[in-house]
XYZ file of C-alpha atoms in Angstrom:
467
model
C 77.415 135.629 177.078
C 80.085 136.763 174.934
C 83.646 137.535 175.568
C 82.922 141.501 175.975
C 80.311 140.126 178.597
C 83.177 138.480 180.154
C 84.968 141.538 180.309
C 82.721 144.030 181.542
C 81.741 141.906 184.776
C 86.371 141.487 185.227
C 86.165 145.061 187.806
C 83.531 144.544 189.428
C 84.232 141.407 190.739
C 87.627 142.509 191.653
C 86.659 145.226 193.628
C 84.133 142.818 195.857
C 87.128 141.199 196.037
C 89.278 143.831 197.447
C 86.765 145.229 200.004
C 86.276 141.928 201.154
C 90.583 141.561 201.377
C 90.073 144.307 203.440
C 87.393 143.552 205.609
C 88.906 139.588 206.293
C 90.759 140.159 209.355
C 88.018 141.723 211.576
C 85.811 138.533 210.302
C 87.994 136.138 211.807
C 86.281 135.768 214.910
C 82.027 137.529 215.382
C 81.151 138.282 212.177
C 78.160 140.694 211.846
C 75.285 139.564 209.465
C 76.443 141.976 206.879
C 79.750 140.997 206.704
C 78.166 137.745 206.247
C 75.832 138.460 203.283
C 78.669 139.968 201.644
C 80.887 137.044 201.960
C 78.471 134.957 200.338
C 77.472 137.285 197.379
C 81.256 137.489 196.672
C 81.347 133.749 196.614
C 78.434 133.738 194.213
C 80.116 136.065 191.890
C 83.140 134.454 191.948
C 80.870 131.168 190.854
C 79.484 133.365 188.355
C 83.022 134.209 186.711
C 84.405 130.558 186.463
C 81.059 129.667 184.589
C 81.517 132.806 182.231
C 85.180 131.694 181.744
C 84.213 128.379 180.691
C 81.068 129.011 178.252
C 84.203 131.510 176.597
C 86.405 128.562 176.521
C 83.476 126.255 174.890
C 82.370 129.288 172.475
C 86.256 129.283 171.335
C 86.554 125.851 171.062
C 83.359 125.623 169.046
C 84.449 128.692 166.374
C 87.637 126.523 165.981
C 86.109 123.796 164.846
C 83.258 125.810 162.397
C 86.644 127.294 160.722
C 87.516 123.630 160.520
C 84.326 122.925 158.602
C 84.823 125.762 156.487
C 87.989 124.719 155.348
C 86.712 121.203 154.316
C 83.586 122.615 152.423
C 85.710 125.022 150.116
C 88.015 122.033 149.583
C 85.110 119.718 148.609
C 83.430 122.633 146.456
C 86.802 122.731 144.581
C 87.527 119.128 143.969
C 83.032 119.116 142.712
C 83.524 119.323 139.416
C 86.492 116.017 139.395
C 84.788 114.080 141.506
C 81.053 114.240 139.561
C 83.148 112.940 136.289
C 84.630 110.069 137.868
C 82.031 108.984 140.079
C 78.615 109.851 138.374
C 77.062 112.409 141.004
C 76.835 115.506 139.700
C 73.700 116.932 138.601
C 73.658 114.150 135.715
C 73.578 111.169 138.152
C 74.531 109.158 135.206
C 76.706 109.362 131.828
C 75.040 110.535 129.253
C 76.475 107.460 127.290
C 75.956 104.470 129.042
C 77.395 101.883 126.117
C 80.480 103.988 125.558
C 84.108 103.980 126.360
C 85.008 105.345 130.056
C 86.587 108.785 129.233
C 84.248 109.433 125.975
C 83.657 113.103 125.265
C 80.061 113.680 123.958
C 78.789 117.116 121.984
C 75.940 118.466 120.393
C 75.379 121.032 117.726
C 73.400 122.404 114.643
C 71.730 125.362 113.193
C 68.448 126.718 112.294
C 68.176 127.965 108.925
C 64.897 129.991 107.349
C 65.160 130.576 104.007
C 62.331 132.564 101.820
C 63.368 133.389 98.179
C 61.183 135.112 95.200
C 62.083 133.205 91.669
C 61.372 134.258 87.923
C 62.152 132.220 85.692
C 61.299 132.851 81.712
C 59.913 129.212 80.334
C 57.806 127.885 82.326
C 57.514 127.526 86.042
C 59.941 125.062 88.093
C 57.949 122.199 89.281
C 55.980 122.706 93.101
C 58.381 119.849 95.670
C 61.334 120.318 93.072
C 64.712 120.928 94.904
C 65.117 124.128 92.360
C 62.082 125.171 94.202
C 64.470 125.110 97.547
C 67.695 126.158 96.301
C 69.576 127.002 92.945
C 69.675 124.010 90.611
C 70.896 124.725 87.359
C 69.541 121.372 86.038
C 65.962 122.288 87.293
C 65.612 125.555 85.109
C 62.798 125.298 82.695
C 63.956 125.999 78.956
C 60.965 125.823 76.544
C 60.316 126.966 73.020
C 61.835 130.542 71.823
C 59.961 133.229 72.811
C 57.872 131.217 75.815
C 56.767 133.351 78.641
C 57.478 132.021 82.508
C 54.698 134.528 83.733
C 54.882 136.067 86.928
C 57.198 135.592 89.708
C 56.345 133.215 92.272
C 57.597 132.932 95.886
C 58.912 129.788 97.841
C 59.822 129.866 102.101
C 60.979 126.548 103.914
C 63.505 125.678 107.021
C 64.179 122.194 105.440
C 67.663 122.771 105.669
C 67.728 123.080 109.371
C 70.435 120.392 111.091
C 71.638 118.577 114.145
C 74.906 116.281 114.691
C 76.242 114.331 117.671
C 79.494 113.157 117.906
C 81.395 111.284 120.552
C 85.293 111.062 120.622
C 87.302 108.798 122.693
C 91.349 108.917 123.334
C 92.912 105.696 124.643
C 96.207 105.473 127.085
C 98.048 104.632 123.619
C 97.613 107.663 122.180
C 94.722 105.884 119.718
C 91.731 108.573 118.396
C 88.551 107.499 117.902
C 85.061 109.634 116.573
C 81.896 108.679 115.825
C 79.748 111.373 113.651
C 76.463 111.917 112.604
C 74.486 114.378 111.280
C 71.076 115.250 109.868
C 68.671 117.533 107.988
C 64.816 117.798 107.597
C 65.869 117.415 103.654
C 63.854 114.210 103.254
C 60.152 115.049 101.748
C 57.031 114.702 103.237
C 56.722 111.809 105.909
C 52.509 111.455 105.320
C 50.927 111.868 101.824
C 48.304 113.977 103.376
C 50.438 116.281 105.774
C 53.676 115.996 104.185
C 53.457 119.409 102.310
C 52.202 123.209 102.200
C 48.658 122.496 102.693
C 48.984 122.075 106.194
C 51.888 121.113 108.545
C 54.951 121.055 106.106
C 55.901 117.891 107.808
C 59.674 117.039 106.145
C 61.488 113.403 106.884
C 64.654 113.782 108.432
C 67.604 112.448 106.184
C 70.826 111.339 106.468
C 74.295 113.529 105.838
C 76.704 112.388 107.859
C 77.330 108.821 109.494
C 81.047 107.590 110.109
C 83.206 106.381 112.505
C 87.206 107.273 112.066
C 90.064 105.846 113.804
C 93.337 107.588 113.723
C 94.245 107.804 109.975
C 90.951 105.853 108.700
C 87.313 106.715 108.020
C 84.499 104.681 107.386
C 80.721 105.739 106.734
C 79.194 108.192 104.719
C 80.935 112.045 104.478
C 81.857 113.995 101.589
C 83.639 112.673 99.083
C 87.635 112.450 99.213
C 87.018 114.180 95.774
C 85.258 117.318 96.578
C 87.258 120.164 98.813
C 84.321 121.654 101.068
C 87.278 124.236 102.375
C 86.815 126.180 98.837
C 82.997 126.228 98.905
C 81.964 129.950 98.975
C 79.974 131.810 101.811
C 76.437 131.768 100.335
C 72.914 132.669 101.027
C 71.972 129.695 99.078
C 72.656 125.980 100.090
C 75.486 125.697 97.910
C 75.711 128.912 95.371
C 77.911 128.091 92.801
C 76.161 124.823 91.972
C 76.968 124.475 88.003
C 81.027 124.076 88.832
C 80.663 123.040 91.846
C 81.727 119.298 92.655
C 79.404 118.235 95.452
C 78.954 114.513 96.716
C 78.132 112.864 99.869
C 78.361 108.697 99.785
C 79.815 106.177 102.074
C 83.349 105.468 101.947
C 86.832 103.837 103.155
C 89.365 106.558 103.731
C 92.937 106.166 104.788
C 94.572 109.803 105.479
C 98.410 110.161 105.780
C 99.762 113.964 106.380
C 98.539 115.835 103.413
C 97.689 112.751 101.559
C 94.571 110.731 101.182
C 92.817 108.295 99.646
C 89.438 106.555 99.227
C 87.265 103.887 97.778
C 83.465 105.247 97.582
C 80.026 104.211 96.434
C 79.810 103.485 92.764
C 77.162 104.498 90.569
C 76.061 105.010 87.208
C 73.865 107.558 85.595
C 73.175 106.488 81.747
C 72.144 109.191 78.793
C 70.624 106.534 76.887
C 69.118 106.837 72.898
C 65.202 105.967 72.181
C 64.533 105.982 68.154
C 60.939 106.915 69.607
C 62.342 110.414 70.863
C 65.486 111.634 69.065
C 65.565 114.887 70.171
C 65.927 113.489 74.277
C 66.351 109.908 74.911
C 66.060 108.763 78.556
C 68.055 108.844 81.828
C 68.206 106.364 84.355
C 70.342 105.307 87.341
C 72.346 102.076 87.806
C 74.080 100.351 90.718
C 75.251 97.135 88.382
C 79.149 98.591 89.334
C 81.662 96.384 90.599
C 84.202 98.271 91.750
C 84.431 101.353 93.692
C 84.829 104.998 92.532
C 88.468 105.249 93.781
C 89.875 109.079 94.965
C 93.389 110.559 95.816
C 93.756 113.851 97.308
C 96.878 115.912 98.335
C 96.302 119.314 100.329
C 98.954 122.072 101.616
C 97.717 124.891 104.187
C 99.346 127.703 105.323
C 98.334 131.565 106.411
C 98.176 132.404 102.968
C 94.998 129.706 103.267
C 95.153 126.284 100.693
C 95.586 124.766 97.755
C 94.011 120.978 96.890
C 94.584 118.450 93.641
C 92.416 115.514 93.447
C 91.420 112.851 90.944
C 89.209 110.406 90.343
C 89.092 107.104 88.880
C 85.608 105.212 87.925
C 84.002 102.197 86.288
C 80.599 102.771 84.670
C 78.250 99.255 84.696
C 74.896 98.875 82.850
C 73.841 95.392 82.337
C 76.917 93.991 81.002
C 78.567 96.684 79.455
C 81.246 98.430 80.990
C 83.078 101.647 80.797
C 85.990 103.586 82.816
C 86.408 107.417 83.430
C 88.800 109.597 84.956
C 88.342 113.007 86.648
C 91.148 115.936 88.157
C 90.131 118.387 90.463
C 92.449 122.071 91.725
C 90.442 124.108 94.305
C 91.249 125.998 97.027
C 91.147 129.173 99.410
C 93.451 132.535 98.443
C 93.813 135.007 101.378
C 94.566 138.724 100.206
C 94.995 140.150 103.214
C 92.832 140.092 106.750
C 89.359 141.264 105.026
C 89.339 139.690 101.226
C 89.848 136.096 100.046
C 89.490 134.360 96.449
C 87.630 131.041 96.715
C 87.978 128.521 93.486
C 87.930 125.588 91.367
C 88.268 123.374 87.945
C 86.904 120.633 87.596
C 87.320 118.191 84.440
C 87.640 114.586 83.046
C 85.366 111.857 80.901
C 82.907 110.649 83.343
C 82.359 113.383 86.088
C 78.792 113.486 85.323
C 76.782 113.036 88.719
C 79.870 114.442 90.665
C 79.512 118.375 88.656
C 76.974 120.696 89.390
C 74.393 117.951 91.397
C 74.757 115.767 87.860
C 73.452 118.221 85.653
C 75.264 116.464 82.857
C 75.209 112.272 82.547
C 78.314 109.905 83.418
C 77.456 108.035 79.913
C 76.110 108.153 76.945
C 74.818 104.745 75.704
C 73.838 104.052 71.959
C 71.357 101.979 69.991
C 73.823 98.325 70.486
C 74.175 99.087 74.495
C 77.911 100.503 74.405
C 78.511 102.968 77.409
C 80.648 106.312 76.313
C 82.202 108.257 79.120
C 80.822 111.786 78.641
C 83.281 114.520 78.779
C 82.967 117.589 81.139
C 84.220 120.061 82.893
C 83.643 123.501 85.076
C 84.554 125.487 87.652
C 83.720 128.497 89.824
C 85.539 131.767 91.699
C 84.109 133.454 94.820
C 85.616 136.899 96.069
C 84.809 137.410 99.489
C 84.901 141.088 101.429
C 84.343 141.195 104.846
C 83.754 145.323 106.151
C 83.616 144.814 109.376
C 82.693 141.514 111.657
C 79.034 142.418 111.290
C 78.794 142.582 107.831
C 80.365 141.062 104.730
C 79.330 140.604 101.193
C 80.655 137.877 98.492
C 80.498 137.778 94.522
C 80.473 134.709 92.600
C 80.694 133.250 89.280
C 79.980 129.806 88.237
C 80.069 127.503 85.193
C 79.480 124.156 83.703
C 79.673 122.594 80.370
C 79.232 118.591 78.324
C 80.659 117.416 75.346
C 76.974 115.287 74.322
C 77.463 113.308 71.387
C 73.796 114.213 70.044
C 73.654 111.153 67.308
C 73.651 108.964 70.638
C 71.657 111.196 72.914
C 69.491 113.928 70.719
C 69.072 117.881 71.089
C 66.884 118.291 74.094
C 69.987 117.655 76.979
C 71.660 119.598 78.732
C 74.966 121.344 77.186
C 76.486 124.069 79.340
C 74.700 126.354 82.129
C 76.348 129.223 84.404
C 75.290 131.090 87.078
C 76.268 134.772 88.988
C 75.726 135.721 92.451
C 76.262 138.918 94.814
C 74.992 138.605 98.826
C 75.218 140.817 101.912
C 75.447 138.988 104.935
C 74.821 140.724 108.002
C 75.976 139.289 111.859
C 73.985 141.630 114.821
C 75.483 138.592 116.787
C 78.133 135.803 116.778
C 76.062 132.650 114.981
C 73.225 134.854 113.765
C 73.250 135.183 110.352
C 71.010 137.436 108.220
C 71.429 137.701 104.287
C 70.160 138.311 100.925
C 71.451 136.679 97.595
C 71.032 137.604 93.918
C 71.201 135.144 91.625
C 70.444 135.134 87.617
C 71.314 131.522 86.204
C 70.822 129.854 82.607
C 70.711 126.428 81.174
C 71.361 126.174 77.564
C 70.283 122.930 75.785
C 72.121 121.401 72.274
C 69.582 122.763 69.814
C 70.378 125.932 71.928
C 67.451 126.806 73.402
C 68.015 128.713 76.655
C 66.070 129.052 79.869
C 66.705 131.589 82.133
C 66.279 131.576 86.320
C 65.984 135.119 88.158
C 66.218 134.662 92.302
C 66.369 137.266 95.505
C 67.168 134.844 98.084
C 67.510 135.929 101.601
C 67.757 133.715 105.084
C 67.678 133.814 108.730
C 70.857 131.419 110.084
C 71.486 130.553 113.541
C 74.077 127.923 114.374
C 74.878 126.597 117.840
C-alpha cells in the first residue's frame, strides 16, 4: 500500500478511537460482549495502522536509495568515454594499435574514384594497357606520318585511382610529435597474368604511393618530392590534368623543414637518350641507377589569406657507367585567390636535366653521344589554371599547360619529343559533401623534332567520393 491508502485509512481509525474513548468509562466494570468485540476491532485497526506506517517508511527509504543509484549511474555514464579510453573497456576491448606508443591516435581515409573516358587520337591508338589510356600522359600521344588517320574513338573505364591511407600520430609529454603515414592505390597493374586484365575480373595490384615517418622537423620515407608544389595543382577531373608543364614525382627522401624553408636529399635516377648508329632518327632510351649522390632540393614558401607562393631549387648528378654530368633546375609556383569564388594556380619550371621531374619524364635527363659522354638536356614548362565556384554545388576550371625540350638532333635523332601542350575545361558538380561528379574536355598535342605531330581529343568523366 502507498501513502495515499494510509491517508484514507487514518480518519476511520480516529473515529473508532473516539467512540472507544467515550465508551471507556462505562466499560471499566462489566463490559458487554458487544463492547468487547468493538475493543478487539479497535486493537486490530491500530495494528494495521502501525503496519502501514512501517511499510510507508520502508518505501520512502527504498525510493531514496533508488535515487542515489540513478545519480551514480548517470555519473558513471558521463565518465564512461574517458574510462574506456584509459582502460580499454569500451566497445573495442583493446587498442587498435597494439604495438604503438600509449596515446597514439589512429586515423583512416581514402577515396573511391570511377573514371570513364572517350578518346580520339589522330595518328593511331594509344596502346591498350598503357597509362595514357587511364589519364592524360602527353608522351603517349601517337605521332605518325603526315596525314595518318587514327580511326574511330575508343572508350576506357576503370577505378584504379581509388585509394586508402592509414595514419598514426603521437605526441610526447615533452612536446615531440611523431607521425607514421602509408597510402596505396590500385594503379599497380594486373596481379595475375590471366585475371589481371579487362577480359574477366579486372584484378589490379595495390601500389605504394606514400610511406613515411616524421619526427618534429624531420621526415624519412616516400612522399611527394620537395621540388613539387602539390598545393598549386588544379582542380582536375583527369588524374593530374596539366601534366605537360607539371613537376610530378613521388620518391624516397630525407627532408628537414624549419619554418618556410625545407631541404631534402632524394632518390636519384637518370634517364638517358642515347645515340644509335643503327637508328639515327631516334636512339634508344633507358634508365640507370648508377648515381652516387642523391638529388638535392631546397624550397621556400610564404602563405596568407591571398594564397601562397613558393620557389624551389634542384641540383642533380647524372651517371651512366663511368660517365657523369651535373644539372640544376628551378621552379616557381603558387595559388592566388581572387575573392571568395575565384583563384589562379600556376607554375613555371626550367633547368638542365629537369627531364624525369617534368611531365612524367616526357623528356630525358641527359643525352649520350657516340663516345658515351653525357650532356644535360635543357627543358622548361609550366601551366596556368583558373577556377571559378558558381555555388557550393558547382565549380568549373580552365587550364593550359605546355613543355619544351632543347634536344640536340645530332645526338638523339629527329624522332624524340620536342614539345607538347594541352587545354582542359571541366565542370564539377557536388550534390553532397565529398561527392564529386565531373566532366572534362581535353585537347592535347605532341610534336617531334622532325615536325611531325599527333593530336588527342578526350572527354573524361568521373565520380569520386572521398572519406
